């Protein structure tokens, strides 16, 4: 029996899942939160039961130690040796990494050299990788990259029309994110449709707090809405998505703010929260809009319109599509948002079946039988993808 740990390290958190492979069976999962702050919280789920403990966890190294010792204490593993490999979710692989790889010295050095492409996420990812490597030095550590799936985008999709040296010298281009999720659900969709990924074109709507749309042509990403950073594309919980770049200088002057402060507002005070003035959480907006809150409805509609724009554009770009897929927190749970979006692309032949659509978090066809363009809800599972790639590299 092979046990693989799938890890997602953030600046103050560390999410983990232990999976039995190749069965893809979840053994346990959990999260360490508030690492480096007072009263860190360690949560572990086992057999449907959640255990929570408040501890002082000063850094990621201590978090990893506590986590592994907890697995032994709860008799989930008898010793560290039972873990055959660790798969790390890594936000960015720059322009060089196009698939999952074993993380040795050289690979880690490369990742360190591109930290400024995603300082808020890649830095913490590296801290997590190093902490695990110190404590589990004899197993393979595999990096699974959010950007890797999008490496198949053609130049016409990933290049920005900016001075050439921005791309050549500074690697300014579209990278795209959520690749692991886009790949998982598009492969799964092919399975459900009893086709090979190469036989279908799909448009994936990964709509969570962060959100991106992806054109998957014959199993390969050919375009996606996030760009150089995850700020681009459609409006999200707190991010603006694409705006006219000239707004940045204009608002700097109006508000007497620095570039960094404006970027921060675009990342943290825009999207749902910016438009609604109410919340970044889709549940609050759905509820408020039901009660007649105009700005909550506007926030939902602005996002839905932009998603429909992407769907239409990708449909044309791929020369047609077989299915639209909804996934992630909002895509999996918010039925009204799904119908709002599909109504806007009815011209493409997509028709929602409201009875089928009345569901949450299940794998299901939600379009009518006569819908030319099928619509699926497919819950994402990035951890399984991480474990699969790790297993294949062991
Ligand atoms: P994620 O980033 O994928 O975890 O997604 C988080 C988003 O999913 C938040 O905006 C949540 O409000 C949203 N979400 C979760 N459950 C529901 C629900 N039942 N209805 C609407 N949105 C939901």
Coordinates of C-alpha atoms and ligand atoms in Angstrom, one line a residue:
X1 CA 0.0 0.0 0.0
X2 CA 1.5 3.3 -1.1
X3 CA 0.7 6.4 1.0
X4 CA 1.2 9.8 -0.5
X5 CA 0.9 13.2 1.2
X6 CA -0.4 16.1 -0.9
X7 CA 0.6 19.4 0.5
X8 CA -0.4 23.0 -0.1
X9 CA 1.7 25.4 1.9
X10 CA 0.6 29.1 2.3
X11 CA 2.3 31.9 4.2
X12 CA 0.7 31.0 7.5
X13 CA -1.1 27.8 6.7
X14 CA -0.4 24.2 5.6
X15 CA -3.1 22.1 4.1
X16 CA -2.6 18.3 3.7
X17 CA -4.2 15.2 2.5
X18 CA -2.9 11.7 3.0
X19 CA -4.0 9.4 0.2
X20 CA -3.7 5.7 -0.4
X21 CA -2.5 5.1 -4.0
X22 CA -3.2 4.0 -6.6
X23 CA -6.7 3.6 -5.1
X24 CA -7.0 7.3 -4.7
X25 CA -8.5 6.7 -1.3
X26 CA -8.4 9.6 1.2
X27 CA -7.0 8.4 4.5
X28 CA -7.0 11.7 6.4
X29 CA -6.9 15.5 5.7
X30 CA -6.4 18.6 7.7
X31 CA -4.9 22.0 8.0
X32 CA -2.4 23.9 10.2
X33 CA -3.5 27.5 10.4
X34 CA -1.9 30.7 11.9
X35 CA 1.6 29.3 11.6
X36 CA 4.0 31.9 13.2
X37 CA 1.1 33.7 15.0
X38 CA -0.2 33.2 18.5
X39 CA -2.6 30.3 19.0
X40 CA -2.0 28.3 15.9
X41 CA -4.7 25.9 15.1
X42 CA -4.2 22.3 14.0
X43 CA -7.2 20.5 12.5
X44 CA -7.4 16.9 11.3
X45 CA -10.3 15.0 9.9
X46 CA -10.4 11.2 10.3
X47 CA -13.3 8.9 9.6
X48 CA -15.6 11.9 9.3
X49 CA -14.6 13.2 12.7
X50 CA -12.9 16.6 13.1
X51 CA -10.3 17.1 15.8
X52 CA -9.0 20.6 16.5
X53 CA -6.2 21.7 18.8
X54 CA -4.7 25.1 19.6
X55 CA -0.9 25.1 19.8
X56 CA 2.0 27.4 19.4
X57 CA 3.5 26.7 16.0
X58 CA 6.3 29.2 15.3
X59 CA 7.2 28.0 11.8
X60 CA 6.5 25.5 9.0
X61 CA 9.2 23.1 10.2
X62 CA 7.4 22.7 13.5
X63 CA 4.1 22.4 11.7
X64 CA 5.4 19.5 9.7
X65 CA 6.8 17.8 12.8
X66 CA 3.5 18.2 14.7
X67 CA 1.5 16.9 11.7
X68 CA 3.6 13.8 11.2
X69 CA 3.7 13.0 14.9
X70 CA 0.0 13.4 15.1
X71 CA -0.4 10.8 12.3
X72 CA 1.7 8.4 14.4
X73 CA -0.2 9.2 17.6
X74 CA -3.5 8.6 15.9
X75 CA -2.1 5.3 14.5
X76 CA -2.7 6.5 10.9
X77 CA 1.0 5.6 10.2
X78 CA 3.4 3.5 12.3
X79 CA 6.5 5.5 11.3
X80 CA 7.5 8.3 8.9
X81 CA 8.8 5.6 6.5
X82 CA 5.3 4.7 5.6
X83 CA 5.0 7.9 3.6
X84 CA 6.3 7.0 0.1
X85 CA 6.2 10.5 -1.4
X86 CA 5.1 14.0 -0.9
X87 CA 3.4 16.1 -3.6
X88 CA 3.6 19.8 -3.2
X89 CA 1.2 22.2 -4.9
X90 CA 3.4 25.0 -6.3
X91 CA 1.8 28.1 -7.7
X92 CA 4.3 29.0 -10.4
X93 CA 6.7 27.1 -12.5
X94 CA 7.8 30.1 -14.6
X95 CA 8.4 29.6 -18.3
X96 CA 10.5 26.5 -17.9
X97 CA 8.4 24.0 -16.0
X98 CA 5.8 22.4 -18.1
X99 CA 5.0 19.3 -16.0
X100 CA 5.2 17.9 -12.5
X101 CA 8.8 17.3 -11.5
X102 CA 10.9 15.8 -8.7
X103 CA 12.2 18.7 -6.5
X104 CA 16.0 18.4 -6.1
X105 CA 18.5 21.1 -5.4
X106 CA 18.6 22.3 -8.9
X107 CA 14.8 22.6 -9.3
X108 CA 14.5 24.4 -6.0
X109 CA 17.2 26.9 -7.0
X110 CA 15.3 27.6 -10.2
X111 CA 12.1 28.2 -8.2
X112 CA 14.0 30.5 -6.0
X113 CA 15.1 32.5 -9.0
X114 CA 11.5 33.2 -10.1
X115 CA 10.0 34.0 -6.7
X116 CA 9.3 37.5 -7.8
X117 CA 6.8 36.2 -10.4
X118 CA 4.5 35.2 -7.4
X119 CA 6.0 36.4 -4.2
X120 CA 2.9 35.9 -2.1
X121 CA 2.5 32.3 -2.9
X122 CA 5.8 30.9 -4.3
X123 CA 7.8 32.0 -1.3
X124 CA 5.5 30.2 1.2
X125 CA 5.4 27.1 -1.2
X126 CA 9.2 26.9 -1.0
X127 CA 9.2 27.2 2.8
X128 CA 6.8 24.3 2.9
X129 CA 8.9 22.2 0.5
X130 CA 12.1 22.8 2.4
X131 CA 10.4 22.0 5.8
X132 CA 9.2 18.7 4.5
X133 CA 12.5 17.8 2.8
X134 CA 14.4 18.3 6.1
X135 CA 12.0 16.0 8.0
X136 CA 11.5 13.4 5.2
X137 CA 14.8 13.5 3.5
X138 CA 14.6 10.0 2.0
X139 CA 11.4 10.2 0.0
X140 CA 10.8 11.9 -3.3
X141 CA 9.3 15.4 -3.2
X142 CA 7.3 16.2 -6.3
X143 CA 6.2 19.7 -7.4
X144 CA 2.8 20.0 -9.1
X145 CA 2.5 23.4 -10.7
X146 CA -0.6 25.5 -11.2
X147 CA 0.9 26.9 -14.4
X148 CA 2.1 23.7 -16.0
X149 CA -1.1 22.6 -17.7
X150 CA -1.1 26.0 -19.6
X151 CA 2.3 25.4 -21.2
X152 CA 0.5 24.2 -24.3
X153 CA -1.0 27.6 -25.0
X154 CA 0.2 28.9 -28.4
X155 CA 2.2 32.2 -28.6
X156 CA -0.8 34.0 -29.9
X157 CA -2.6 33.2 -26.6
X158 CA 0.2 33.8 -24.1
X159 CA 1.9 36.9 -25.5
X160 CA 0.9 40.4 -24.5
X161 CA 1.2 43.1 -27.1
X162 CA 3.9 45.0 -25.1
X163 CA 7.5 45.9 -25.9
X164 CA 9.2 42.7 -26.9
X165 CA 12.0 42.9 -24.3
X166 CA 9.3 42.8 -21.5
X167 CA 8.8 39.2 -22.6
X168 CA 12.3 38.3 -23.7
X169 CA 14.2 39.8 -20.7
X170 CA 11.6 39.8 -18.0
X171 CA 9.3 36.9 -18.9
X172 CA 6.2 39.0 -18.9
X173 CA 3.6 36.8 -20.5
X174 CA 0.4 35.0 -19.7
X175 CA 1.1 32.0 -17.5
X176 CA -2.4 31.0 -16.3
X177 CA -3.3 29.3 -13.0
X178 CA -5.6 26.6 -11.6
X179 CA -4.0 24.3 -14.1
X180 CA -4.2 21.2 -11.9
X181 CA -8.0 21.8 -11.5
X182 CA -8.6 22.5 -15.1
X183 CA -6.8 19.3 -16.1
X184 CA -8.5 17.2 -13.5
X185 CA -12.1 18.2 -14.4
X186 CA -11.5 18.2 -18.2
X187 CA -10.0 14.7 -18.1
X188 CA -12.9 13.6 -15.8
X189 CA -15.4 15.1 -18.3
X190 CA -13.9 13.0 -21.1
X191 CA -14.3 9.9 -18.9
X192 CA -18.0 10.8 -18.2
X193 CA -18.6 11.3 -21.9
X194 CA -16.9 8.0 -22.6
X195 CA -14.3 9.8 -24.9
X196 CA -10.6 10.3 -24.8
X197 CA -9.5 13.8 -23.8
X198 CA -8.1 14.2 -27.4
X199 CA -11.6 13.7 -28.8
X200 CA -13.4 16.6 -27.1
X201 CA -13.1 20.4 -26.6
X202 CA -14.3 21.8 -23.2
X203 CA -14.6 25.1 -21.5
X204 CA -13.8 24.9 -17.8
X205 CA -15.3 27.5 -15.4
X206 CA -13.3 27.2 -12.2
X207 CA -15.2 29.7 -10.0
X208 CA -14.2 29.9 -6.4
X209 CA -12.8 32.8 -4.4
X210 CA -10.2 32.9 -7.1
X211 CA -11.6 32.1 -10.6
X212 CA -10.5 31.3 -14.1
X213 CA -11.9 30.0 -17.3
X214 CA -9.9 27.7 -19.5
X215 CA -10.2 26.6 -23.2
X216 CA -9.2 22.9 -23.3
X217 CA -8.9 21.8 -26.9
X218 CA -8.4 18.0 -27.3
X219 CA -7.0 17.7 -23.8
X220 CA -4.7 20.7 -23.9
X221 CA -5.0 24.2 -22.6
X222 CA -5.1 26.7 -25.5
X223 CA -6.1 29.8 -23.5
X224 CA -7.1 30.8 -20.0
X225 CA -8.4 33.9 -18.4
X226 CA -5.7 34.4 -15.7
X227 CA -2.6 36.0 -16.9
X228 CA 0.9 37.0 -15.7
X229 CA -0.7 36.8 -12.2
X230 CA -4.0 35.5 -10.8
X231 CA -5.3 39.1 -10.8
X232 CA -6.3 38.9 -14.5
X233 CA -9.4 37.7 -16.2
X234 CA -12.9 37.6 -14.6
X235 CA -13.9 39.5 -11.4
X236 CA -13.4 37.3 -8.3
X237 CA -14.2 37.4 -4.6
X238 CA -11.8 40.3 -3.9
X239 CA -9.9 40.7 -7.2
X240 CA -10.9 43.0 -10.1
X241 CA -10.0 40.7 -13.0
X242 CA -8.9 42.6 -16.1
X243 CA -9.3 46.4 -16.2
X244 CA -7.9 49.1 -18.4
X245 CA -4.3 49.4 -17.1
X246 CA -4.5 53.2 -17.4
X247 CA -6.8 53.2 -14.4
X248 CA -3.8 52.4 -12.1
X249 CA -2.0 55.7 -12.8
X250 CA -5.3 57.7 -12.8
X251 CA -6.3 56.4 -9.4
X252 CA -2.8 56.8 -8.0
X253 CA -3.1 60.5 -8.8
X254 CA -6.6 60.9 -7.6
X255 CA -6.0 59.2 -4.3
X256 CA -2.3 60.1 -3.9
X257 CA -1.4 56.4 -3.5
X258 CA 1.6 54.3 -4.6
X259 CA 1.4 51.6 -7.2
X260 CA 1.7 49.0 -4.5
X261 CA -1.3 50.4 -2.7
X262 CA -3.5 50.4 -5.8
X263 CA -2.4 46.9 -6.7
X264 CA -3.4 45.9 -3.2
X265 CA -6.8 47.4 -3.7
X266 CA -7.3 45.6 -7.0
X267 CA -6.3 42.3 -5.3
X268 CA -8.1 42.7 -2.0
X269 CA -11.0 45.3 -2.2
X270 CA -12.3 44.7 -5.7
X271 CA -14.4 42.0 -7.4
X272 CA -17.5 41.0 -5.4
X273 CA -16.5 43.0 -2.4
X274 CA -15.7 46.1 -4.4
X275 CA -18.9 46.0 -6.5
X276 CA -21.3 45.0 -3.7
X277 CA -19.7 46.9 -0.8
X278 CA -21.1 43.9 1.2
X279 CA -19.1 40.8 1.0
X280 CA -16.5 38.8 -1.0
X281 CA -18.5 35.6 -0.2
X282 CA -20.9 34.4 -2.9
X283 CA -23.3 33.0 -0.4
X284 CA -23.8 36.5 1.1
X285 CA -24.4 38.0 -2.3
X286 CA -26.8 35.3 -3.4
X287 CA -28.8 35.9 -0.2
X288 CA -28.7 39.7 -0.4
X289 CA -29.7 39.7 -4.1
X290 CA -32.7 37.5 -3.2
X291 CA -33.7 40.3 -0.8
X292 CA -33.5 42.9 -3.5
X293 CA -30.0 44.3 -2.9
X294 CA -29.1 45.9 -6.2
X295 CA -25.4 46.0 -5.8
X296 CA -25.1 42.4 -4.7
X297 CA -27.0 41.5 -7.9
X298 CA -24.7 43.7 -9.9
X299 CA -21.6 42.0 -8.5
X300 CA -23.0 38.6 -9.6
X301 CA -24.1 39.9 -13.0
X302 CA -20.8 41.7 -13.8
X303 CA -19.0 38.4 -13.1
X304 CA -21.5 36.3 -15.0
X305 CA -21.3 38.6 -18.0
X306 CA -17.6 38.4 -18.1
X307 CA -17.6 34.6 -17.8
X308 CA -20.1 34.4 -20.6
X309 CA -17.8 36.6 -22.7
X310 CA -15.0 34.2 -22.1
X311 CA -17.1 31.1 -22.9
X312 CA -18.2 32.7 -26.2
X313 CA -14.7 33.7 -27.1
X314 CA -13.3 30.3 -26.3
X315 CA -16.1 28.5 -28.2
X316 CA -15.2 30.4 -31.3
X317 CA -11.4 30.1 -30.7
X318 CA -11.6 26.3 -30.5
X319 CA -14.0 26.0 -33.4
X320 CA -16.8 24.8 -31.1
X321 CA -17.0 22.9 -27.9
X322 CA -18.6 19.7 -26.5
X323 CA -19.1 20.8 -22.9
X324 CA -19.0 23.6 -20.4
X325 CA -17.8 22.5 -16.9
X326 CA -18.5 24.2 -13.6
X327 CA -16.2 23.6 -10.7
X328 CA -14.8 25.0 -7.4
X329 CA -16.7 26.6 -4.5
X330 CA -19.1 28.8 -6.4
X331 CA -19.2 26.6 -9.6
X332 CA -20.0 23.5 -7.5
X333 CA -22.5 25.2 -5.1
X334 CA -24.2 28.2 -6.5
X335 CA -27.0 26.9 -8.8
X336 CA -28.4 30.4 -9.5
X337 CA -25.0 31.6 -10.7
X338 CA -24.7 28.6 -13.0
X339 CA -28.1 29.2 -14.6
X340 CA -27.3 33.0 -14.8
X341 CA -24.2 32.2 -16.8
X342 CA -25.7 29.5 -19.0
X343 CA -28.7 31.7 -20.0
X344 CA -26.2 34.2 -21.3
X345 CA -24.6 31.6 -23.7
X346 CA -27.9 30.0 -24.9
X347 CA -27.1 31.2 -28.4
X348 CA -24.3 28.5 -28.4
X349 CA -26.9 25.8 -27.8
X350 CA -26.5 25.4 -24.0
X351 CA -29.7 24.8 -22.1
X352 CA -29.8 24.2 -18.4
X353 CA -32.2 21.7 -16.8
X354 CA -33.3 23.4 -13.6
X355 CA -34.2 20.2 -11.9
X356 CA -30.8 18.6 -12.6
X357 CA -29.1 21.9 -11.7
X358 CA -30.8 21.9 -8.3
X359 CA -27.8 20.2 -6.6
X360 CA -24.5 20.9 -4.9
X361 CA -21.0 19.4 -5.0
X362 CA -22.0 16.3 -7.0
X363 CA -20.8 15.1 -10.4
X364 CA -23.7 15.5 -12.8
X365 CA -24.9 16.6 -16.2
X366 CA -27.0 19.7 -15.6
X367 CA -28.1 20.5 -19.1
X368 CA -31.2 19.3 -20.8
X369 CA -31.2 16.2 -23.0
X370 CA -31.6 18.3 -26.1
X371 CA -28.9 20.8 -25.2
X372 CA -26.4 20.9 -28.1
X373 CA -23.6 22.0 -25.8
X374 CA -23.5 19.9 -22.6
X375 CA -23.1 21.4 -19.2
X376 CA -21.5 19.5 -16.3
X377 CA -20.9 20.1 -12.7
X378 CA -17.7 18.3 -11.8
X379 CA -16.2 18.8 -8.3
X380 CA -12.5 19.5 -8.6
X381 CA -9.9 17.4 -6.8
X382 CA -6.5 19.0 -7.0
X383 CA -5.1 16.7 -4.3
X384 CA -5.8 13.5 -6.3
X385 CA -4.0 15.0 -9.2
X386 CA -1.1 15.9 -7.0
X387 CA -1.0 12.3 -5.6
X388 CA -1.3 10.8 -9.1
X389 CA 1.6 12.9 -10.5
X390 CA 3.7 12.1 -7.4
X391 CA 3.0 8.4 -7.7
X392 CA 4.0 8.4 -11.4
X393 CA 7.3 10.0 -10.5
X394 CA 8.2 7.7 -7.5
Ligands
LIG1 P1 -13.2 28.1 -3.1 O1 -12.3 29.3 -3.3 O2 -13.2 27.2 -4.3 O3 -13.2 27.4 -1.8 O4 -14.7 28.8 -3.2 C1 -15.1 29.7 -2.2 C2 -16.4 30.4 -2.7 O5 -17.4 29.3 -2.8 C3 -17.0 31.4 -1.7 O6 -17.4 32.6 -2.4 C4 -18.2 30.7 -1.2 O7 -19.2 31.6 -0.8 C5 -18.7 29.9 -2.3 N1 -19.7 28.9 -1.9 C6 -19.5 27.8 -1.1 N2 -20.7 27.3 -0.9 C7 -21.6 28.0 -1.5 C8 -23.1 27.9 -1.7 N3 -23.8 27.0 -1.1 N4 -23.7 28.9 -2.5 C9 -23.0 29.8 -3.1 N5 -21.6 29.9 -3.0 C10 -21.0 29.0 -2.2

